[in-house]
Coordinates of N, CA, C and O in Angstrom, one line a residue:
X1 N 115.2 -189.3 -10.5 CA 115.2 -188.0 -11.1 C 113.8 -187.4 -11.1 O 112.7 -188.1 -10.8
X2 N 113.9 -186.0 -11.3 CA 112.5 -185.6 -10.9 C 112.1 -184.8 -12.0 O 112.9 -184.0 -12.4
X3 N 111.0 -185.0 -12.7 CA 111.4 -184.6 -14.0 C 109.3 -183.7 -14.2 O 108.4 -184.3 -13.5
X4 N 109.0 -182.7 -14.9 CA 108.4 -181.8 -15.3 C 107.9 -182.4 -16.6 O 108.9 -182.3 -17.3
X5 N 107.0 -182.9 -17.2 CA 107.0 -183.1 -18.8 C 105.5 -182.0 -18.9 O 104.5 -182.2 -18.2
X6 N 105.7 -181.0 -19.9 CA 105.0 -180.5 -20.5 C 104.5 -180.6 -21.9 O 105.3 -180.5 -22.9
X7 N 103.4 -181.0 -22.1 CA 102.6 -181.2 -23.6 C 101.2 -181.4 -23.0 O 100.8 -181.5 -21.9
X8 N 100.5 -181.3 -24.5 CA 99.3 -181.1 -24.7 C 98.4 -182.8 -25.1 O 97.4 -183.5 -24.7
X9 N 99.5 -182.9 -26.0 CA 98.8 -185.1 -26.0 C 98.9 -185.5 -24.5 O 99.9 -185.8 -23.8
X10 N 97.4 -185.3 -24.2 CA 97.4 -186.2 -23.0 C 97.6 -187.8 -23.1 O 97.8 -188.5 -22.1
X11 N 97.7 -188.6 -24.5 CA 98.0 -189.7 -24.7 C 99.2 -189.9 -24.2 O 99.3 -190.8 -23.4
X12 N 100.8 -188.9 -24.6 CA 102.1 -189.4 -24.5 C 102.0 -188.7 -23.2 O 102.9 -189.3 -22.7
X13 N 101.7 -188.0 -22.6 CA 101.6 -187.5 -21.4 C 101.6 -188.6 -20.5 O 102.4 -188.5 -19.5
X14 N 101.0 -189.4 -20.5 CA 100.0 -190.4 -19.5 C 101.2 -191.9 -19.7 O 101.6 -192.7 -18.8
X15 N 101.4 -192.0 -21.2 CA 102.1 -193.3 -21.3 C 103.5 -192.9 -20.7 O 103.8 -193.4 -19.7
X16 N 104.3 -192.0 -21.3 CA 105.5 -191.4 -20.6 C 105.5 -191.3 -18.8 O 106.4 -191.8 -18.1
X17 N 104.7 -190.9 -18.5 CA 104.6 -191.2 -17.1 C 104.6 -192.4 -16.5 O 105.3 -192.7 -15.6
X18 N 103.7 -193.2 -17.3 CA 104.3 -194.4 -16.9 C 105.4 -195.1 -16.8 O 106.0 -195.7 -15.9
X19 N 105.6 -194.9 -18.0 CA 107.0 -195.5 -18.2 C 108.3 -194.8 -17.2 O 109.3 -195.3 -16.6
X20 N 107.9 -193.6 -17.3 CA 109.2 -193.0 -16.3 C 108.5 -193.4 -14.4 O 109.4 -193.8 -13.7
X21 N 107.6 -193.4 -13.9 CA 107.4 -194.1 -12.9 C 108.1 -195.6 -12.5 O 108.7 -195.8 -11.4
X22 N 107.8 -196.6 -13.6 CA 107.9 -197.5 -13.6 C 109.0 -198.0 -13.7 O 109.3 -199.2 -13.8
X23 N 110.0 -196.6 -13.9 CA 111.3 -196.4 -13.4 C 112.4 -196.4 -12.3 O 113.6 -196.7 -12.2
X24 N 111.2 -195.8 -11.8 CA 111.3 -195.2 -10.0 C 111.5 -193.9 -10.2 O 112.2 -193.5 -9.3
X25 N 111.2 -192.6 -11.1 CA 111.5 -191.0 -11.3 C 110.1 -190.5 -11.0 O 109.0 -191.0 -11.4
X26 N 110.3 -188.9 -9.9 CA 109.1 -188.8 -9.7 C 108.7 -187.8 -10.9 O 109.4 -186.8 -11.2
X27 N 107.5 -188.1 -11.4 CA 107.1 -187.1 -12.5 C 106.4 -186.3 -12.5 O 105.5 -186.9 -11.9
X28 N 105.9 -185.3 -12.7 CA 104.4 -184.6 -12.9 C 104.1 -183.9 -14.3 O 105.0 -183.3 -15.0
X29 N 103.0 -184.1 -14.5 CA 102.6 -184.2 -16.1 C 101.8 -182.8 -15.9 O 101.1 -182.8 -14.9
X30 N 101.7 -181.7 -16.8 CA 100.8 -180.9 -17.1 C 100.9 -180.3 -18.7 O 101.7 -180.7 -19.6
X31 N 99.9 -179.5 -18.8 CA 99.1 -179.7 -20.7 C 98.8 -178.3 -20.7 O 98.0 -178.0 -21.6
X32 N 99.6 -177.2 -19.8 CA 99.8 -175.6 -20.1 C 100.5 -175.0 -19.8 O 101.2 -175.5 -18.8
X33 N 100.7 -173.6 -20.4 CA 102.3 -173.2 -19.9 C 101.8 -172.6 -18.3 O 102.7 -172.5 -17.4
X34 N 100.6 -172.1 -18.0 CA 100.6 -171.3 -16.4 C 100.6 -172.8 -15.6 O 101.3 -172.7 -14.6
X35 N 100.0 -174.1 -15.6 CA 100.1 -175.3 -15.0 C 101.9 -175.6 -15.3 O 102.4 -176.4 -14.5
X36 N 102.4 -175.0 -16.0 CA 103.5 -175.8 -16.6 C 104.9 -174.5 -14.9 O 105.9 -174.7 -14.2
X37 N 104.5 -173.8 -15.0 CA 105.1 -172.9 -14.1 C 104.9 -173.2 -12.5 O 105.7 -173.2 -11.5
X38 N 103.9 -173.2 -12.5 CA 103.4 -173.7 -11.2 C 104.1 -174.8 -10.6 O 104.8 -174.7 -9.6
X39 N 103.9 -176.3 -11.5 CA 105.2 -177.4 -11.5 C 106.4 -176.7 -11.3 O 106.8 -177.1 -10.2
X40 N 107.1 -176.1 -11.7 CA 108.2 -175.8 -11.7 C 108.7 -175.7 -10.3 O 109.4 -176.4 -9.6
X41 N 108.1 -174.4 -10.1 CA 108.0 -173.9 -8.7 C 107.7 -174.9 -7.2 O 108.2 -174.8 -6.0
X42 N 107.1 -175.7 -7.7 CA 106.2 -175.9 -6.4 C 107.0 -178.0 -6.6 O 107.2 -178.8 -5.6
X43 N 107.2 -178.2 -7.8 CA 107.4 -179.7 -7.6 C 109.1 -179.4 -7.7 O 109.7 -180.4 -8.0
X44 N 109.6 -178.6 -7.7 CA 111.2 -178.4 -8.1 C 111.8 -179.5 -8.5 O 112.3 -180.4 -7.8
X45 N 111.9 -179.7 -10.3 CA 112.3 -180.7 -11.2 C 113.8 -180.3 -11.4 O 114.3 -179.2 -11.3
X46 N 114.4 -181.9 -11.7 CA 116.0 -181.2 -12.3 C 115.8 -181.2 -13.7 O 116.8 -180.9 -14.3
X47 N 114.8 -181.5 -14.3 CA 114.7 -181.4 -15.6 C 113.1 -181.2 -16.3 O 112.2 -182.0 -16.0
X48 N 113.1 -180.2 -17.1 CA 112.0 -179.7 -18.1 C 111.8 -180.5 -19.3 O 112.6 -180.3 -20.2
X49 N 111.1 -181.3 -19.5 CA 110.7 -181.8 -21.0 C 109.3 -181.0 -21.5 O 108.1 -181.4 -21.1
X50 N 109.6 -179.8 -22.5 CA 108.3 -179.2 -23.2 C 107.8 -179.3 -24.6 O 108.6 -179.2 -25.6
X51 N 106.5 -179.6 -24.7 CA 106.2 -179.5 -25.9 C 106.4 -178.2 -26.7 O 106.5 -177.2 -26.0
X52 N 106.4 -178.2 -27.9 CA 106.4 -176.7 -28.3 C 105.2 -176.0 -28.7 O 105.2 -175.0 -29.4
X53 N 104.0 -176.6 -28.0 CA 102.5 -175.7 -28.4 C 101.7 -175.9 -27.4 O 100.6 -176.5 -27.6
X54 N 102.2 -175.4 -26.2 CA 101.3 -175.6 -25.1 C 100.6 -174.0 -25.0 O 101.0 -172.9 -25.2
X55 N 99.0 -174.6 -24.4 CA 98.4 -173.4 -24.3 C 98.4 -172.7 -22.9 O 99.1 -173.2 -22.0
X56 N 97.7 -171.6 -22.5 CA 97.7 -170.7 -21.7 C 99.2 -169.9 -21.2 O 100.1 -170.4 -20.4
X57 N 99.3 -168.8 -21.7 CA 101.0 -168.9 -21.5 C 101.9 -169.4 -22.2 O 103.1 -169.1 -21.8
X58 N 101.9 -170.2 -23.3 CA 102.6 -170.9 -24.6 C 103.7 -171.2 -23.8 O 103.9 -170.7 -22.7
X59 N 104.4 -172.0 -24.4 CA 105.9 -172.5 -24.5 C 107.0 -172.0 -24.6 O 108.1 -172.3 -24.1
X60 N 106.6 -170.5 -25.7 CA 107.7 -169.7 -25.4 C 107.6 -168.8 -24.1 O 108.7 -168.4 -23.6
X61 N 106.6 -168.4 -23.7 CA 106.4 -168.0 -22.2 C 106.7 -168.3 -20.9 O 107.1 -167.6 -19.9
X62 N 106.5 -169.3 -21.0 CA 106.8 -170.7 -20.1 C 108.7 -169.9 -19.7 O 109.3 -169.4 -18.7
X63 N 109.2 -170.4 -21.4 CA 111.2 -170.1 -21.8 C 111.2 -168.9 -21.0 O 111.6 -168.9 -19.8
X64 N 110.8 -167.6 -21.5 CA 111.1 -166.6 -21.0 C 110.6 -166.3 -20.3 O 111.1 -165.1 -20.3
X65 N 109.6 -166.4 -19.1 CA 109.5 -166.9 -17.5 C 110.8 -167.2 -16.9 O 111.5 -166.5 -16.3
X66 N 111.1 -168.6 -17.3 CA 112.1 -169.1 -16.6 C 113.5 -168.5 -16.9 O 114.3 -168.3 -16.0
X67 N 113.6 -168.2 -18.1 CA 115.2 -167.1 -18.6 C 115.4 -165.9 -17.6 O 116.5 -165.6 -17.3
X68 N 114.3 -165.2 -16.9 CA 114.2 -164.4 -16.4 C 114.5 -164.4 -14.6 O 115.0 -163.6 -13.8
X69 N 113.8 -165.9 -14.6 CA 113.6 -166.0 -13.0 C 115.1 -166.6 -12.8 O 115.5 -167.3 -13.8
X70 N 115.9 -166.3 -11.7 CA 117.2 -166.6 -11.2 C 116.5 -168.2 -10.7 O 116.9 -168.8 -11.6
X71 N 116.0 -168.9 -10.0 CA 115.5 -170.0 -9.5 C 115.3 -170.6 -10.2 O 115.1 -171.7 -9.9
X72 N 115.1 -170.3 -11.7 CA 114.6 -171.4 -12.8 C 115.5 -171.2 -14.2 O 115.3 -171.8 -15.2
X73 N 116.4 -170.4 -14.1 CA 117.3 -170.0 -15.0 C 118.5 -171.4 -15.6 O 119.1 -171.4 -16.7
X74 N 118.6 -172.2 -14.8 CA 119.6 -173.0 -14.9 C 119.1 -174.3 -15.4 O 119.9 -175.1 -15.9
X75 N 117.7 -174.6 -15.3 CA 117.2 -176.0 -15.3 C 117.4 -176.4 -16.7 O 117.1 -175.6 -17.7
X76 N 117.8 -177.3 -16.8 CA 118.0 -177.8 -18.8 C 116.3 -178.1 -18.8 O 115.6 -178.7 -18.0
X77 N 116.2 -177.6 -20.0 CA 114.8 -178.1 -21.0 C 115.2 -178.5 -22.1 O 116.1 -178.0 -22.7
X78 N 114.6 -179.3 -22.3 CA 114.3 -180.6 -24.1 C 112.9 -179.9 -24.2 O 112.2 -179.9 -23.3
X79 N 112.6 -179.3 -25.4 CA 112.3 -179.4 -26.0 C 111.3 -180.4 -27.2 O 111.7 -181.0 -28.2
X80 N 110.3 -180.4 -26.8 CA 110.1 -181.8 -27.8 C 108.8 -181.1 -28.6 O 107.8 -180.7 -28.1
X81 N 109.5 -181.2 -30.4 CA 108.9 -180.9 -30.9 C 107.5 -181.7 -32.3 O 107.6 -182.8 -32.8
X82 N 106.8 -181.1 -32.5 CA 105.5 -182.1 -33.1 C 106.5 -181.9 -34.1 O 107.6 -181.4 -34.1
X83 N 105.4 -182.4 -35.5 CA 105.8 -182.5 -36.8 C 105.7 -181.0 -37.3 O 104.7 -180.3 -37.2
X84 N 106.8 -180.6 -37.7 CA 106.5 -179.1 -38.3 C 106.2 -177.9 -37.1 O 105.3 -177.0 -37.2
X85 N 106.9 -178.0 -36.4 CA 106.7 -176.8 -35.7 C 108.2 -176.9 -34.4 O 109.1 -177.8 -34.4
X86 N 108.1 -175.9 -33.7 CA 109.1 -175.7 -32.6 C 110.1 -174.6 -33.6 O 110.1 -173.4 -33.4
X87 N 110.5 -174.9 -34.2 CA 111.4 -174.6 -34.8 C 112.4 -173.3 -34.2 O 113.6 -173.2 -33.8
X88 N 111.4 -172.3 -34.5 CA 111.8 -170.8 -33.7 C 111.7 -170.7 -32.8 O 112.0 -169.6 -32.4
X89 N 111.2 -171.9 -31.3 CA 112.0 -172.1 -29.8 C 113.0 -172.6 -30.1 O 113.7 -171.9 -29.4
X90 N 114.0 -173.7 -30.8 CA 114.5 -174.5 -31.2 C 116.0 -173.1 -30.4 O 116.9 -173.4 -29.6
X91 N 115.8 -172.0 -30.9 CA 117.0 -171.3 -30.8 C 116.8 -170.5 -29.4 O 117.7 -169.6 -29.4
X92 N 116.1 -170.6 -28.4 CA 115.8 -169.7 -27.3 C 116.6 -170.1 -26.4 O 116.6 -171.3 -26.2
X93 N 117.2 -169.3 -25.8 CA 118.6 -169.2 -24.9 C 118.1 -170.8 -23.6 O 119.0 -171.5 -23.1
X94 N 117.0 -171.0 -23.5 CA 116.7 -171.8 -22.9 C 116.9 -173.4 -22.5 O 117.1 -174.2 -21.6
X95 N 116.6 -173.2 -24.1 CA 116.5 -174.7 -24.7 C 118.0 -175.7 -24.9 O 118.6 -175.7 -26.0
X96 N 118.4 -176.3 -24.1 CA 119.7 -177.3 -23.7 C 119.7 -178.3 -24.9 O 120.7 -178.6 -25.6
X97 N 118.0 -178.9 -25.2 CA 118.6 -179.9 -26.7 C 117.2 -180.1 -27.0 O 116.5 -180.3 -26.0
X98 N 116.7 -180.1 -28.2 CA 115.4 -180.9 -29.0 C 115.4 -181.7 -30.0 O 116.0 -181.8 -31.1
X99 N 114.5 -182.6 -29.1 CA 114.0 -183.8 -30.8 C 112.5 -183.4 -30.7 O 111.8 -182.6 -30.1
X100 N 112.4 -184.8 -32.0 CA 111.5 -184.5 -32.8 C 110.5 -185.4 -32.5 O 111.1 -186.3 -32.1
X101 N 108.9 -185.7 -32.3 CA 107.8 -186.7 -32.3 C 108.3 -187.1 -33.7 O 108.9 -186.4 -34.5
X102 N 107.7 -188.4 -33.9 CA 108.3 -189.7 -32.5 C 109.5 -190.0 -32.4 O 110.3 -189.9 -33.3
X103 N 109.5 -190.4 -31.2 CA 110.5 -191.3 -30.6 C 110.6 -192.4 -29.3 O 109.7 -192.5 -28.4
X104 N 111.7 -193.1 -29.3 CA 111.3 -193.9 -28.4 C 111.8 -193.4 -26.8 O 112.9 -192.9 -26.5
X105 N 110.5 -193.8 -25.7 CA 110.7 -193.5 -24.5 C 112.2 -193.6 -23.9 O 112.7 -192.7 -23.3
X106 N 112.8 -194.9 -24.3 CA 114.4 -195.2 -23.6 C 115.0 -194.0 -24.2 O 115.7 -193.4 -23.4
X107 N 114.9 -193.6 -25.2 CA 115.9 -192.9 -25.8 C 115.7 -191.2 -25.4 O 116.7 -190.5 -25.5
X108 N 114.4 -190.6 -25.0 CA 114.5 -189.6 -24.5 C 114.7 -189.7 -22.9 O 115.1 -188.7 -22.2
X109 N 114.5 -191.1 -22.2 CA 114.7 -190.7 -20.9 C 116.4 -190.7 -20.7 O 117.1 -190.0 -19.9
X110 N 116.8 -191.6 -21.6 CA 118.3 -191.1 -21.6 C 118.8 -189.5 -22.0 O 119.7 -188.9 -21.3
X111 N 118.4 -189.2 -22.8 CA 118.9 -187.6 -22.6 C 118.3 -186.9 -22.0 O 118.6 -185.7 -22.2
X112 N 117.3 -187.1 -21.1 CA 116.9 -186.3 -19.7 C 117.4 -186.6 -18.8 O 117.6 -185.6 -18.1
X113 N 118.1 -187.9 -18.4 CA 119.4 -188.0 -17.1 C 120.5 -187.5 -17.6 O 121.1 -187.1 -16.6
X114 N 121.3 -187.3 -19.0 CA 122.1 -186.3 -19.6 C 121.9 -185.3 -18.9 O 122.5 -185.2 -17.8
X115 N 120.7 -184.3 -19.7 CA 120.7 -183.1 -18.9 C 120.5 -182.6 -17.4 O 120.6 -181.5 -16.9
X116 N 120.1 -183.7 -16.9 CA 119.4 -183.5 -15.2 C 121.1 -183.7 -14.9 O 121.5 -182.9 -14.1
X117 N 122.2 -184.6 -15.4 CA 123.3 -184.8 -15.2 C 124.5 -183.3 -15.5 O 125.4 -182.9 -14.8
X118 N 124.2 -183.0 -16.2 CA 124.7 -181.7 -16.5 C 124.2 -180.4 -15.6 O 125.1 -179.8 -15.1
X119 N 123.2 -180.1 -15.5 CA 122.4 -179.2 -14.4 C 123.3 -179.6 -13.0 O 123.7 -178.6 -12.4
X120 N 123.6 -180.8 -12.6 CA 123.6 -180.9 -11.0 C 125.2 -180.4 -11.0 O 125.6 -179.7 -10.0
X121 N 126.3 -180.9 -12.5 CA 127.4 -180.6 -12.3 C 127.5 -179.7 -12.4 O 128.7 -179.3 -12.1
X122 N 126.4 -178.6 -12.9 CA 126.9 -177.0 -12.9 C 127.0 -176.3 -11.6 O 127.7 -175.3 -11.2
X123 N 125.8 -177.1 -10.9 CA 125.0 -176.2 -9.2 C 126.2 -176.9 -8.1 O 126.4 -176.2 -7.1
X124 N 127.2 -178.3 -8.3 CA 128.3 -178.6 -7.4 C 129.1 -177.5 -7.5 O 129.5 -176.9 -6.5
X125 N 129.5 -177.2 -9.2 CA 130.7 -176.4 -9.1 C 130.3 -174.5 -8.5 O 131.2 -173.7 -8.2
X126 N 129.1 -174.4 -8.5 CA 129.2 -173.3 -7.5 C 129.0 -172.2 -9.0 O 129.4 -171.0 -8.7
X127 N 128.5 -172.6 -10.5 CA 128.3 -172.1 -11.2 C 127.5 -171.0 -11.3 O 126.7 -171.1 -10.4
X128 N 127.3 -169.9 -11.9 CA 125.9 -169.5 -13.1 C 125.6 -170.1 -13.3 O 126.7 -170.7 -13.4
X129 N 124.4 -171.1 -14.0 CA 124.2 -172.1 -15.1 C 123.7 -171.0 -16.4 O 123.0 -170.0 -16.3
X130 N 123.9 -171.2 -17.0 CA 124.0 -170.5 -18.6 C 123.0 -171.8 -19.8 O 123.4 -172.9 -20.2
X131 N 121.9 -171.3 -20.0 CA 121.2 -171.8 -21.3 C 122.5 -172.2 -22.3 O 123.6 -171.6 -22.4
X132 N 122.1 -173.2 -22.7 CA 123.1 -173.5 -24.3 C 122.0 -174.7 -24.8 O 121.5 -175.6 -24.1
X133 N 121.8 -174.3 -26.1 CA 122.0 -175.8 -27.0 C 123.1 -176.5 -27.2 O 124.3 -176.3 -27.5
X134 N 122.2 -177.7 -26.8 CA 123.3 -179.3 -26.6 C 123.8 -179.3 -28.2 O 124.7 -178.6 -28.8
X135 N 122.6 -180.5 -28.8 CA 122.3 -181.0 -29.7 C 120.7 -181.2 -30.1 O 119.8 -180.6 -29.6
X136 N 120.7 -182.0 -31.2 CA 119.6 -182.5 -32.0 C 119.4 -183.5 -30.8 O 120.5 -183.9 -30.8
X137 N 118.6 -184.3 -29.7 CA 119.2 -185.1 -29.0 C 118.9 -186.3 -29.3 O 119.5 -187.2 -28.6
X138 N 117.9 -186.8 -30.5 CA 117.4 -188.3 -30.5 C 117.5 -187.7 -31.7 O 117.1 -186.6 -32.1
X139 N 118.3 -188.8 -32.4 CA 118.1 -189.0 -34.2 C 116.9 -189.4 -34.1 O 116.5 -190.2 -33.3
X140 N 116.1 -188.7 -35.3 CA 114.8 -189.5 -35.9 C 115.2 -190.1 -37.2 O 116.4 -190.1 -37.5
X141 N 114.5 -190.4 -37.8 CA 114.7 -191.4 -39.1 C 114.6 -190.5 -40.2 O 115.0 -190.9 -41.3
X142 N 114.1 -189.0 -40.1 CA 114.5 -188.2 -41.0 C 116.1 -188.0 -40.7 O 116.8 -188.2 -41.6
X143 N 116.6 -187.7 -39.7 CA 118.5 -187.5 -39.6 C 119.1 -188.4 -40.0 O 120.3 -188.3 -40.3
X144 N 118.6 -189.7 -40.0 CA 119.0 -191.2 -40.3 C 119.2 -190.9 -41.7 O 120.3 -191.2 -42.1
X145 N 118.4 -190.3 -42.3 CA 118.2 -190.8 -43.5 C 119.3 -189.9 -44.4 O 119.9 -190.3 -45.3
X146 N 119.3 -188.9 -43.9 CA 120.1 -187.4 -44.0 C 121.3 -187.5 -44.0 O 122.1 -187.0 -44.8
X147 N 121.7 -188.3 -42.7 CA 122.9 -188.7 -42.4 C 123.7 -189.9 -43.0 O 125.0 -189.9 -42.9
X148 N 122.8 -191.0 -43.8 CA 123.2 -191.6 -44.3 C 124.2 -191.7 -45.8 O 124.5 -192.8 -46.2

C-alpha cells in the first residue's frame, strides 16, 4: 500500500514509517500541509493519514484542496487527531474516519488497508468516490471506558 502520513511529531512520523516499511508499504512522511499536497500529487498514495494541526496550509486546507481537486477527491483520509483538538475537521466532507493519539501502530495500519480497500473498490466499480465518514476507527480507552 502506498500511504501519505501527514503530522507535525516528527517522533511518530519517523517510528510509523518504520513500522509501515517494515511492512513492505511504500510511505512518505511530511510535517505541512503545502509538503503535505505536493506528496499527494507527485507520490500518488491510496491513502491519506493527517494530523489535525499541520502547519503551512493547515489541515483543513490540505481537505479543501483535495475536496476541490477531481484527482484527489476520492482518496480516503484518517484523520488523526492530538488530545483536544481536530474536532471541527472531524465533520469535513473529506474525512472517511478519525481516531485519537495514542494508539497502537497495528491497529491504525489496519484501518488504512480498510480505507485504501474501500478507495480501490470505488475506482473498479467505475464510481464518483464521494467523502463520507466511516467511523471513530480505533477505540481509545476513553470509548473503552464510555462504552463499558
Amino acid at each position: 500500500m502506498r500511504i501519505v502520513i501527514a503530522d507535525q511529531d516528527v517522533c511518530f512520523l519517523e517510528s510509523f514509517q518504520r513500522f509501515l516499511r517494515a511492512r513492505g508499504h511504500e510511505v512518505a512522511t511530511v510535517r505541512d500541509g503545502l509538503a503535505c499536497l505536493n506528496a499527494l500529487r507527485e507520490f500518488e498514495p491510496e491513502v491519506l493519514a493527517i494530523g489535525s494541526n499541520l502547519l503551512w496550509g493547515g489541515s483543513e486546507g490540505v481537505l479543501s484542496v483535495m475536496h476541490e481537486d477531481g484527482d484527489l477527491r476520492g482518496m480516503p483520509v484518517m484523520l488523526l487527531q492530538g488530545e483536544g483538538d481536530g474536532f471541527a475537521l472531524r465533520r469535513h466532507p473529506m474525512i472517511a474516519a478519525a481516531t485519537r493519539k495514542p494508539f497502537r501502530f497495528e491497529d491504525l495500519l489496519c484501518q488504512l488497508n480498510f480505507l485504501a480497500i474501500l478507495g480501490e473498490d470505488e475506482r473498479c466499480r467505475g464510481e464518483e468516490p464521494e467523502p463520507r465518514f466511516i467511523a471513530n476507527a480505533i477505540p481509545t480507552l476513553d470509548s473503552a471506558i464510555w462504552n463499558a
